[in-house]
Amino acid sequence: MENTPLLMLGLPKGSLQDSTIKLFGKAGFNISVSSRSYRPSIDDEELDGRFVRAQEVSRYVEHGYFDCGLTGQDWVKENDSDVVEVCSLVYSRASNKRSKWIIAVPAASPVQSVKDLEGKRIATEVVNITRQYLKDNGVNAEVEFSWGATEVKVPDLVDAIVDLTETGNSIRANNLRIVDTLLYTNTVLVANKAAWENPEKRKKIESIAMLLQAALEANSKVGLKLNIERAKLDSVLADLPALRNPTINRLTDEAWVAIDTIIDEKVVREIIPELKKRGAEGIIEYPLNKVVF
């Protein structure tokens, strides 16, 4: 008989699917799925999973079908799901930036603030979030559910929309103007409360969380190795950014040392030319899969 997996994992299907598979791969879990299958193959006998819409993951976690799952903070709030938020994972289809739900109107609309939406009609996927936002601002407006392509519904069908954006490019491309931001959101790993109270399941969930966070940390950092004369070491270390104290190793030539460190990838292009000017040799930049603090 086959062993029963320890955890049932909910994975987001749709725009987040490919980036989620890639993130798990960097974390050490190989996930494969056919184009028409909702049941992935995971190279960990303790894990089983299903791909479902991110909008539904938190509900299935809350109800116990999934022990844990990845979804957006926005959908946890929209569904009012009673789950444990294990960790925050800032990644998306296109970047590692947080997204935001915004109210937008046509560029020529007289609406300048949320107060101007009194009596108006608004289309959105996050009906509950929008209604609560309007209530908090003392505004009465009609909120209708949108199945998608929300930005094309103004001004002919509705007066305003509440839509998700990462860069704002789609909003501007459709000649819309942002009036306000309702909330910022990103992917989170959530757990069923009963599963979280199970020591064996909790240990596995925490391990997955640590590895996923480590994989995300590695996305923005690189390893750097170089050789430098010992006499120049202190001046180089004074200006060399590092995640922690760099590792210093002796070379066979005692007048030289080797430095091994981790730095933010965005500063490498400035650091390497400066290191070369200061006499560094054998400079090697290498990618990282995981960085664990």
PDB file of C-alpha atoms in Angstrom:
ATOM      1  CA  MET A   1       0.000   0.000   0.000  1.00  0.00           C
ATOM      2  CA  GLU A   2       1.128   3.557  -0.738  1.00  0.00           C
ATOM      3  CA  ASN A   3       2.031   5.734   2.223  1.00  0.00           C
ATOM      4  CA  THR A   4      -0.462   8.500   3.017  1.00  0.00           C
ATOM      5  CA  PRO A   5       1.192  11.908   2.510  1.00  0.00           C
ATOM      6  CA  LEU A   6       1.700  13.977   5.639  1.00  0.00           C
ATOM      7  CA  LEU A   7       0.449  17.232   4.101  1.00  0.00           C
ATOM      8  CA  MET A   8      -2.097  18.183   1.469  1.00  0.00           C
ATOM      9  CA  LEU A   9      -0.886  21.387  -0.160  1.00  0.00           C
ATOM     10  CA  GLY A  10      -2.978  23.991  -1.976  1.00  0.00           C
ATOM     11  CA  LEU A  11      -1.153  25.639  -4.873  1.00  0.00           C
ATOM     12  CA  PRO A  12      -2.393  28.672  -6.854  1.00  0.00           C
ATOM     13  CA  LYS A  13      -3.436  27.956 -10.419  1.00  0.00           C
ATOM     14  CA  GLY A  14      -3.382  30.711 -12.996  1.00  0.00           C
ATOM     15  CA  SER A  15      -0.995  33.664 -13.106  1.00  0.00           C
ATOM     16  CA  LEU A  16       0.985  32.488 -10.063  1.00  0.00           C
ATOM     17  CA  GLN A  17       1.348  28.849 -11.115  1.00  0.00           C
ATOM     18  CA  ASP A  18       4.624  29.029 -13.050  1.00  0.00           C
ATOM     19  CA  SER A  19       6.341  31.365 -10.583  1.00  0.00           C
ATOM     20  CA  THR A  20       5.200  29.150  -7.682  1.00  0.00           C
ATOM     21  CA  ILE A  21       6.619  26.024  -9.338  1.00  0.00           C
ATOM     22  CA  LYS A  22       9.878  27.883  -9.945  1.00  0.00           C
ATOM     23  CA  LEU A  23      10.037  29.071  -6.316  1.00  0.00           C
ATOM     24  CA  PHE A  24       9.459  25.561  -4.985  1.00  0.00           C
ATOM     25  CA  GLY A  25      12.173  24.325  -7.340  1.00  0.00           C
ATOM     26  CA  LYS A  26      14.691  26.751  -5.848  1.00  0.00           C
ATOM     27  CA  ALA A  27      13.546  25.670  -2.395  1.00  0.00           C
ATOM     28  CA  GLY A  28      14.364  22.051  -3.291  1.00  0.00           C
ATOM     29  CA  PHE A  29      10.924  20.679  -4.220  1.00  0.00           C
ATOM     30  CA  ASN A  30      10.467  19.552  -7.803  1.00  0.00           C
ATOM     31  CA  ILE A  31       6.841  20.054  -8.880  1.00  0.00           C
ATOM     32  CA  SER A  32       5.646  18.882 -12.269  1.00  0.00           C
ATOM     33  CA  VAL A  33       2.148  19.050 -13.743  1.00  0.00           C
ATOM     34  CA  SER A  34       0.634  18.343 -17.145  1.00  0.00           C
ATOM     35  CA  SER A  35      -1.172  21.137 -18.972  1.00  0.00           C
ATOM     36  CA  ARG A  36      -4.639  19.774 -18.154  1.00  0.00           C
ATOM     37  CA  SER A  37      -4.034  18.347 -14.709  1.00  0.00           C
ATOM     38  CA  TYR A  38      -4.834  19.940 -11.375  1.00  0.00           C
ATOM     39  CA  ARG A  39      -2.886  17.300  -9.477  1.00  0.00           C
ATOM     40  CA  PRO A  40       0.880  17.915  -9.467  1.00  0.00           C
ATOM     41  CA  SER A  41       3.648  15.409  -8.921  1.00  0.00           C
ATOM     42  CA  ILE A  42       5.933  16.434  -6.042  1.00  0.00           C
ATOM     43  CA  ASP A  43       9.268  14.694  -5.362  1.00  0.00           C
ATOM     44  CA  ASP A  44       8.545  14.500  -1.624  1.00  0.00           C
ATOM     45  CA  GLU A  45       6.527  11.524  -0.441  1.00  0.00           C
ATOM     46  CA  GLU A  46       5.256  13.559   2.516  1.00  0.00           C
ATOM     47  CA  LEU A  47       3.525  16.036   0.191  1.00  0.00           C
ATOM     48  CA  ASP A  48       0.478  15.842  -2.023  1.00  0.00           C
ATOM     49  CA  GLY A  49      -1.249  18.819  -3.564  1.00  0.00           C
ATOM     50  CA  ARG A  50      -3.779  20.340  -5.918  1.00  0.00           C
ATOM     51  CA  PHE A  51      -3.770  23.417  -8.100  1.00  0.00           C
ATOM     52  CA  VAL A  52      -6.860  25.573  -7.529  1.00  0.00           C
ATOM     53  CA  ARG A  53      -7.598  29.242  -8.074  1.00  0.00           C
ATOM     54  CA  ALA A  54      -5.807  31.474  -5.563  1.00  0.00           C
ATOM     55  CA  GLN A  55      -9.200  32.965  -4.716  1.00  0.00           C
ATOM     56  CA  GLU A  56     -10.292  29.596  -3.310  1.00  0.00           C
ATOM     57  CA  VAL A  57      -7.181  28.345  -1.503  1.00  0.00           C
ATOM     58  CA  SER A  58      -7.820  29.977   1.876  1.00  0.00           C
ATOM     59  CA  ARG A  59     -11.358  28.577   2.059  1.00  0.00           C
ATOM     60  CA  TYR A  60     -10.140  25.039   1.387  1.00  0.00           C
ATOM     61  CA  VAL A  61      -7.381  25.483   3.976  1.00  0.00           C
ATOM     62  CA  GLU A  62      -9.848  26.765   6.555  1.00  0.00           C
ATOM     63  CA  HIS A  63     -12.212  23.842   5.927  1.00  0.00           C
ATOM     64  CA  GLY A  64      -9.405  21.292   6.200  1.00  0.00           C
ATOM     65  CA  TYR A  65      -9.211  19.976   2.658  1.00  0.00           C
ATOM     66  CA  PHE A  66      -5.712  21.457   2.489  1.00  0.00           C
ATOM     67  CA  ASP A  67      -3.356  21.423   5.473  1.00  0.00           C
ATOM     68  CA  CYS A  68      -1.632  24.502   4.086  1.00  0.00           C
ATOM     69  CA  GLY A  69      -1.534  26.515   0.899  1.00  0.00           C
ATOM     70  CA  LEU A  70      -0.294  29.554  -0.953  1.00  0.00           C
ATOM     71  CA  THR A  71      -2.652  32.404  -1.720  1.00  0.00           C
ATOM     72  CA  GLY A  72      -2.831  36.181  -1.523  1.00  0.00           C
ATOM     73  CA  GLN A  73      -3.385  38.141   1.661  1.00  0.00           C
ATOM     74  CA  ASP A  74      -6.205  39.814  -0.242  1.00  0.00           C
ATOM     75  CA  TRP A  75      -8.096  36.557  -0.746  1.00  0.00           C
ATOM     76  CA  VAL A  76      -7.693  35.581   2.903  1.00  0.00           C
ATOM     77  CA  LYS A  77      -9.306  38.911   3.784  1.00  0.00           C
ATOM     78  CA  GLU A  78     -11.951  38.729   1.040  1.00  0.00           C
ATOM     79  CA  ASN A  79     -13.009  35.254   2.188  1.00  0.00           C
ATOM     80  CA  ASP A  80     -12.670  36.182   5.878  1.00  0.00           C
ATOM     81  CA  SER A  81     -10.796  32.883   6.270  1.00  0.00           C
ATOM     82  CA  ASP A  82      -9.904  31.718   9.772  1.00  0.00           C
ATOM     83  CA  VAL A  83      -6.407  30.375   9.059  1.00  0.00           C
ATOM     84  CA  VAL A  84      -2.864  30.693  10.392  1.00  0.00           C
ATOM     85  CA  GLU A  85      -0.618  32.990   8.338  1.00  0.00           C
ATOM     86  CA  VAL A  86       2.692  31.133   8.501  1.00  0.00           C
ATOM     87  CA  CYS A  87       4.852  33.517   6.487  1.00  0.00           C
ATOM     88  CA  SER A  88       4.800  36.244   3.888  1.00  0.00           C
ATOM     89  CA  LEU A  89       6.240  35.491   0.437  1.00  0.00           C
ATOM     90  CA  VAL A  90       6.619  38.559  -1.761  1.00  0.00           C
ATOM     91  CA  TYR A  91       6.607  37.281  -5.326  1.00  0.00           C
ATOM     92  CA  SER A  92       4.293  37.413  -8.314  1.00  0.00           C
ATOM     93  CA  ARG A  93       4.126  36.466 -11.974  1.00  0.00           C
ATOM     94  CA  ALA A  94       6.328  39.351 -13.088  1.00  0.00           C
ATOM     95  CA  SER A  95       8.418  40.494 -10.129  1.00  0.00           C
ATOM     96  CA  ASN A  96       9.114  40.329  -6.406  1.00  0.00           C
ATOM     97  CA  LYS A  97       7.031  43.403  -5.587  1.00  0.00           C
ATOM     98  CA  ARG A  98       3.833  43.755  -3.607  1.00  0.00           C
ATOM     99  CA  SER A  99       0.655  44.397  -5.562  1.00  0.00           C
ATOM    100  CA  LYS A 100      -2.178  46.708  -4.577  1.00  0.00           C
ATOM    101  CA  TRP A 101      -5.939  46.967  -4.995  1.00  0.00           C
ATOM    102  CA  ILE A 102      -6.855  50.424  -6.237  1.00  0.00           C
ATOM    103  CA  ILE A 103      -9.971  52.385  -7.134  1.00  0.00           C
ATOM    104  CA  ALA A 104      -9.723  53.724 -10.668  1.00  0.00           C
ATOM    105  CA  VAL A 105     -11.965  55.914 -12.794  1.00  0.00           C
ATOM    106  CA  PRO A 106     -11.763  57.235 -16.364  1.00  0.00           C
ATOM    107  CA  ALA A 107      -9.146  59.949 -16.691  1.00  0.00           C
ATOM    108  CA  ALA A 108     -11.845  62.545 -17.454  1.00  0.00           C
ATOM    109  CA  SER A 109     -14.130  61.500 -14.571  1.00  0.00           C
ATOM    110  CA  PRO A 110     -15.103  64.194 -12.061  1.00  0.00           C
ATOM    111  CA  VAL A 111     -14.457  61.699  -9.233  1.00  0.00           C
ATOM    112  CA  GLN A 112     -11.459  62.929  -7.221  1.00  0.00           C
ATOM    113  CA  SER A 113     -11.842  61.048  -3.938  1.00  0.00           C
ATOM    114  CA  VAL A 114     -13.726  58.128  -2.440  1.00  0.00           C
ATOM    115  CA  LYS A 115     -16.406  60.555  -1.198  1.00  0.00           C
ATOM    116  CA  ASP A 116     -17.281  61.341  -4.823  1.00  0.00           C
ATOM    117  CA  LEU A 117     -18.321  57.707  -5.352  1.00  0.00           C
ATOM    118  CA  GLU A 118     -21.562  58.248  -3.421  1.00  0.00           C
ATOM    119  CA  GLY A 119     -24.378  56.621  -5.396  1.00  0.00           C
ATOM    120  CA  LYS A 120     -22.012  55.323  -8.085  1.00  0.00           C
ATOM    121  CA  ARG A 121     -21.580  51.784  -9.429  1.00  0.00           C
ATOM    122  CA  ILE A 122     -18.285  49.931  -8.919  1.00  0.00           C
ATOM    123  CA  ALA A 123     -17.109  46.642 -10.459  1.00  0.00           C
ATOM    124  CA  THR A 124     -14.531  44.397  -8.805  1.00  0.00           C
ATOM    125  CA  GLU A 125     -13.513  40.846  -7.925  1.00  0.00           C
ATOM    126  CA  VAL A 126     -13.086  41.777  -4.241  1.00  0.00           C
ATOM    127  CA  VAL A 127     -16.659  42.680  -3.395  1.00  0.00           C
ATOM    128  CA  ASN A 128     -16.346  42.257   0.386  1.00  0.00           C
ATOM    129  CA  ILE A 129     -13.124  44.258   0.635  1.00  0.00           C
ATOM    130  CA  THR A 130     -14.625  47.050  -1.450  1.00  0.00           C
ATOM    131  CA  ARG A 131     -17.860  47.182   0.535  1.00  0.00           C
ATOM    132  CA  GLN A 132     -15.937  47.358   3.809  1.00  0.00           C
ATOM    133  CA  TYR A 133     -13.723  50.128   2.419  1.00  0.00           C
ATOM    134  CA  LEU A 134     -16.752  52.159   1.361  1.00  0.00           C
ATOM    135  CA  LYS A 135     -18.398  51.561   4.731  1.00  0.00           C
ATOM    136  CA  ASP A 136     -15.255  52.737   6.546  1.00  0.00           C
ATOM    137  CA  ASN A 137     -15.378  55.935   4.489  1.00  0.00           C
ATOM    138  CA  GLY A 138     -19.112  56.500   4.973  1.00  0.00           C
ATOM    139  CA  VAL A 139     -19.908  56.075   1.278  1.00  0.00           C
ATOM    140  CA  ASN A 140     -22.968  54.328  -0.157  1.00  0.00           C
ATOM    141  CA  ALA A 141     -22.309  52.858  -3.600  1.00  0.00           C
ATOM    142  CA  GLU A 142     -23.371  49.794  -5.565  1.00  0.00           C
ATOM    143  CA  VAL A 143     -20.660  47.126  -5.780  1.00  0.00           C
ATOM    144  CA  GLU A 144     -21.002  44.371  -8.367  1.00  0.00           C
ATOM    145  CA  PHE A 145     -18.845  41.316  -8.937  1.00  0.00           C
ATOM    146  CA  SER A 146     -16.648  41.291 -12.036  1.00  0.00           C
ATOM    147  CA  TRP A 147     -15.509  38.053 -13.653  1.00  0.00           C
ATOM    148  CA  GLY A 148     -12.436  39.699 -15.156  1.00  0.00           C
ATOM    149  CA  ALA A 149     -11.355  42.305 -17.725  1.00  0.00           C
ATOM    150  CA  THR A 150     -12.636  44.791 -15.170  1.00  0.00           C
ATOM    151  CA  GLU A 151     -10.786  47.769 -16.627  1.00  0.00           C
ATOM    152  CA  VAL A 152     -12.812  47.684 -19.884  1.00  0.00           C
ATOM    153  CA  LYS A 153     -16.123  48.211 -18.052  1.00  0.00           C
ATOM    154  CA  VAL A 154     -15.634  51.914 -17.397  1.00  0.00           C
ATOM    155  CA  PRO A 155     -17.229  54.249 -18.254  1.00  0.00           C
ATOM    156  CA  ASP A 156     -19.938  52.407 -20.251  1.00  0.00           C
ATOM    157  CA  LEU A 157     -21.014  49.817 -17.662  1.00  0.00           C
ATOM    158  CA  VAL A 158     -19.787  51.188 -14.327  1.00  0.00           C
ATOM    159  CA  ASP A 159     -18.479  54.459 -12.893  1.00  0.00           C
ATOM    160  CA  ALA A 160     -15.365  53.020 -11.260  1.00  0.00           C
ATOM    161  CA  ILE A 161     -13.466  49.805 -10.718  1.00  0.00           C
ATOM    162  CA  VAL A 162     -11.440  48.260  -7.928  1.00  0.00           C
ATOM    163  CA  ASP A 163      -8.652  46.309  -9.568  1.00  0.00           C
ATOM    164  CA  LEU A 164      -5.326  44.699  -8.761  1.00  0.00           C
ATOM    165  CA  THR A 165      -2.183  46.301 -10.137  1.00  0.00           C
ATOM    166  CA  GLU A 166       1.528  45.800  -9.706  1.00  0.00           C
ATOM    167  CA  THR A 167       2.999  48.570 -11.826  1.00  0.00           C
ATOM    168  CA  GLY A 168      -0.039  50.620 -12.856  1.00  0.00           C
ATOM    169  CA  ASN A 169       0.774  50.105 -16.545  1.00  0.00           C
ATOM    170  CA  SER A 170      -2.552  48.454 -17.370  1.00  0.00           C
ATOM    171  CA  ILE A 171      -4.428  51.246 -15.610  1.00  0.00           C
ATOM    172  CA  ARG A 172      -2.659  53.922 -17.619  1.00  0.00           C
ATOM    173  CA  ALA A 173      -2.948  51.934 -20.856  1.00  0.00           C
ATOM    174  CA  ASN A 174      -6.733  51.960 -20.461  1.00  0.00           C
ATOM    175  CA  ASN A 175      -6.795  55.722 -19.863  1.00  0.00           C
ATOM    176  CA  LEU A 176      -7.776  55.330 -16.239  1.00  0.00           C
ATOM    177  CA  ARG A 177      -6.787  57.330 -13.174  1.00  0.00           C
ATOM    178  CA  ILE A 178      -6.123  55.956  -9.692  1.00  0.00           C
ATOM    179  CA  VAL A 179      -8.263  57.583  -6.994  1.00  0.00           C
ATOM    180  CA  ASP A 180      -7.135  55.645  -3.939  1.00  0.00           C
ATOM    181  CA  THR A 181      -5.458  52.457  -2.716  1.00  0.00           C
ATOM    182  CA  LEU A 182      -7.524  50.006  -0.685  1.00  0.00           C
ATOM    183  CA  LEU A 183      -4.773  47.643   0.417  1.00  0.00           C
ATOM    184  CA  TYR A 184      -1.401  46.173  -0.460  1.00  0.00           C
ATOM    185  CA  THR A 185      -1.102  42.425  -0.867  1.00  0.00           C
ATOM    186  CA  ASN A 186       1.340  39.626  -1.550  1.00  0.00           C
ATOM    187  CA  THR A 187       1.447  35.852  -1.460  1.00  0.00           C
ATOM    188  CA  VAL A 188       1.287  34.163   1.940  1.00  0.00           C
ATOM    189  CA  LEU A 189       1.633  30.603   3.167  1.00  0.00           C
ATOM    190  CA  VAL A 190      -1.408  29.813   5.312  1.00  0.00           C
ATOM    191  CA  ALA A 191      -2.186  26.744   7.403  1.00  0.00           C
ATOM    192  CA  ASN A 192      -5.294  25.047   8.707  1.00  0.00           C
ATOM    193  CA  LYS A 193      -5.570  25.589  12.469  1.00  0.00           C
ATOM    194  CA  ALA A 194      -5.932  21.894  13.294  1.00  0.00           C
ATOM    195  CA  ALA A 195      -2.952  21.003  11.098  1.00  0.00           C
ATOM    196  CA  TRP A 196      -0.912  23.758  12.790  1.00  0.00           C
ATOM    197  CA  GLU A 197      -1.639  22.195  16.187  1.00  0.00           C
ATOM    198  CA  ASN A 198      -0.383  18.804  14.954  1.00  0.00           C
ATOM    199  CA  PRO A 199       3.365  18.747  15.895  1.00  0.00           C
ATOM    200  CA  GLU A 200       4.417  16.582  12.941  1.00  0.00           C
ATOM    201  CA  LYS A 201       2.485  18.605  10.386  1.00  0.00           C
ATOM    202  CA  ARG A 202       3.575  21.906  11.905  1.00  0.00           C
ATOM    203  CA  LYS A 203       7.226  20.898  11.721  1.00  0.00           C
ATOM    204  CA  LYS A 204       6.854  20.100   8.014  1.00  0.00           C
ATOM    205  CA  ILE A 205       4.969  23.328   7.298  1.00  0.00           C
ATOM    206  CA  GLU A 206       7.633  25.371   9.106  1.00  0.00           C
ATOM    207  CA  SER A 207      10.359  23.627   7.106  1.00  0.00           C
ATOM    208  CA  ILE A 208       8.592  24.457   3.845  1.00  0.00           C
ATOM    209  CA  ALA A 209       8.163  28.066   4.968  1.00  0.00           C
ATOM    210  CA  MET A 210      11.846  28.410   5.838  1.00  0.00           C
ATOM    211  CA  LEU A 211      12.981  26.981   2.499  1.00  0.00           C
ATOM    212  CA  LEU A 212      10.583  29.135   0.464  1.00  0.00           C
ATOM    213  CA  GLN A 213      11.709  32.273   2.299  1.00  0.00           C
ATOM    214  CA  ALA A 214      15.343  31.274   1.800  1.00  0.00           C
ATOM    215  CA  ALA A 215      14.753  30.806  -1.924  1.00  0.00           C
ATOM    216  CA  LEU A 216      13.173  34.257  -2.182  1.00  0.00           C
ATOM    217  CA  GLU A 217      16.043  35.854  -0.278  1.00  0.00           C
ATOM    218  CA  ALA A 218      18.459  34.299  -2.753  1.00  0.00           C
ATOM    219  CA  ASN A 219      16.687  35.983  -5.676  1.00  0.00           C
ATOM    220  CA  SER A 220      18.108  39.369  -4.768  1.00  0.00           C
ATOM    221  CA  LYS A 221      21.581  38.273  -3.653  1.00  0.00           C
ATOM    222  CA  VAL A 222      24.722  36.740  -5.132  1.00  0.00           C
ATOM    223  CA  GLY A 223      27.889  35.213  -3.797  1.00  0.00           C
ATOM    224  CA  LEU A 224      31.193  36.987  -4.431  1.00  0.00           C
ATOM    225  CA  LYS A 225      34.714  35.574  -4.195  1.00  0.00           C
ATOM    226  CA  LEU A 226      37.966  37.423  -4.700  1.00  0.00           C
ATOM    227  CA  ASN A 227      41.642  37.431  -3.811  1.00  0.00           C
ATOM    228  CA  ILE A 228      43.357  40.485  -2.362  1.00  0.00           C
ATOM    229  CA  GLU A 229      46.729  41.333  -0.877  1.00  0.00           C
ATOM    230  CA  ARG A 230      46.603  41.095   2.914  1.00  0.00           C
ATOM    231  CA  ALA A 231      47.977  44.641   3.199  1.00  0.00           C
ATOM    232  CA  LYS A 232      44.886  45.952   1.363  1.00  0.00           C
ATOM    233  CA  LEU A 233      42.367  43.799   3.220  1.00  0.00           C
ATOM    234  CA  ASP A 234      41.166  46.327   5.825  1.00  0.00           C
ATOM    235  CA  SER A 235      40.479  49.065   3.274  1.00  0.00           C
ATOM    236  CA  VAL A 236      38.506  46.654   1.076  1.00  0.00           C
ATOM    237  CA  LEU A 237      36.447  45.269   3.975  1.00  0.00           C
ATOM    238  CA  ALA A 238      35.547  48.766   5.123  1.00  0.00           C
ATOM    239  CA  ASP A 239      33.653  49.403   1.884  1.00  0.00           C
ATOM    240  CA  LEU A 240      32.470  45.890   1.025  1.00  0.00           C
ATOM    241  CA  PRO A 241      28.765  45.390   1.817  1.00  0.00           C
ATOM    242  CA  ALA A 242      27.963  41.952   3.146  1.00  0.00           C
ATOM    243  CA  LEU A 243      25.059  39.943   4.503  1.00  0.00           C
ATOM    244  CA  ARG A 244      27.194  39.000   7.495  1.00  0.00           C
ATOM    245  CA  ASN A 245      30.905  39.259   8.178  1.00  0.00           C
ATOM    246  CA  PRO A 246      32.779  38.016   5.084  1.00  0.00           C
ATOM    247  CA  THR A 247      34.761  34.778   5.271  1.00  0.00           C
ATOM    248  CA  ILE A 248      38.526  35.346   5.080  1.00  0.00           C
ATOM    249  CA  ASN A 249      40.801  32.440   4.089  1.00  0.00           C
ATOM    250  CA  ARG A 250      44.581  32.227   3.887  1.00  0.00           C
ATOM    251  CA  LEU A 251      46.187  31.386   0.547  1.00  0.00           C
ATOM    252  CA  THR A 252      49.409  29.472  -0.061  1.00  0.00           C
ATOM    253  CA  ASP A 253      50.998  32.840  -0.684  1.00  0.00           C
ATOM    254  CA  GLU A 254      50.753  34.313   2.829  1.00  0.00           C
ATOM    255  CA  ALA A 255      50.796  37.839   1.428  1.00  0.00           C
ATOM    256  CA  TRP A 256      47.339  37.201  -0.069  1.00  0.00           C
ATOM    257  CA  VAL A 257      43.915  36.229   1.308  1.00  0.00           C
ATOM    258  CA  ALA A 258      40.639  35.072  -0.231  1.00  0.00           C
ATOM    259  CA  ILE A 259      37.328  36.771   0.587  1.00  0.00           C
ATOM    260  CA  ASP A 260      33.982  35.021   0.244  1.00  0.00           C
ATOM    261  CA  THR A 261      30.806  37.023   0.892  1.00  0.00           C
ATOM    262  CA  ILE A 262      27.138  37.499  -0.018  1.00  0.00           C
ATOM    263  CA  ILE A 263      25.911  40.870  -1.290  1.00  0.00           C
ATOM    264  CA  ASP A 264      22.842  42.401  -2.899  1.00  0.00           C
ATOM    265  CA  GLU A 265      22.851  41.728  -6.626  1.00  0.00           C
ATOM    266  CA  LYS A 266      21.947  45.331  -7.441  1.00  0.00           C
ATOM    267  CA  VAL A 267      25.286  46.639  -6.118  1.00  0.00           C
ATOM    268  CA  VAL A 268      27.532  44.105  -7.888  1.00  0.00           C
ATOM    269  CA  ARG A 269      27.966  46.234 -11.008  1.00  0.00           C
ATOM    270  CA  GLU A 270      29.384  49.035  -8.861  1.00  0.00           C
ATOM    271  CA  ILE A 271      31.421  46.876  -6.489  1.00  0.00           C
ATOM    272  CA  ILE A 272      33.320  44.701  -8.971  1.00  0.00           C
ATOM    273  CA  PRO A 273      34.997  47.570 -10.915  1.00  0.00           C
ATOM    274  CA  GLU A 274      35.954  49.222  -7.616  1.00  0.00           C
ATOM    275  CA  LEU A 275      37.425  45.967  -6.274  1.00  0.00           C
ATOM    276  CA  LYS A 276      39.461  45.567  -9.454  1.00  0.00           C
ATOM    277  CA  LYS A 277      40.829  49.106  -9.051  1.00  0.00           C
ATOM    278  CA  ARG A 278      41.913  48.253  -5.511  1.00  0.00           C
ATOM    279  CA  GLY A 279      43.953  45.291  -6.672  1.00  0.00           C
ATOM    280  CA  ALA A 280      41.496  42.397  -6.305  1.00  0.00           C
ATOM    281  CA  GLU A 281      42.067  39.375  -8.526  1.00  0.00           C
ATOM    282  CA  GLY A 282      40.144  36.201  -9.357  1.00  0.00           C
ATOM    283  CA  ILE A 283      36.806  37.916  -8.806  1.00  0.00           C
ATOM    284  CA  ILE A 284      33.930  35.434  -9.147  1.00  0.00           C
ATOM    285  CA  GLU A 285      30.228  36.185  -8.915  1.00  0.00           C
ATOM    286  CA  TYR A 286      27.950  33.162  -8.462  1.00  0.00           C
ATOM    287  CA  PRO A 287      24.176  32.663  -8.102  1.00  0.00           C
ATOM    288  CA  LEU A 288      22.493  31.410  -4.945  1.00  0.00           C
ATOM    289  CA  ASN A 289      19.550  29.062  -4.499  1.00  0.00           C
ATOM    290  CA  LYS A 290      18.806  29.681  -0.830  1.00  0.00           C
ATOM    291  CA  VAL A 291      19.893  32.141   1.860  1.00  0.00           C
ATOM    292  CA  VAL A 292      18.917  31.140   5.394  1.00  0.00           C
ATOM    293  CA  PHE A 293      19.262  33.718   8.154  1.00  0.00           C
TER     294      PHE A 293
END
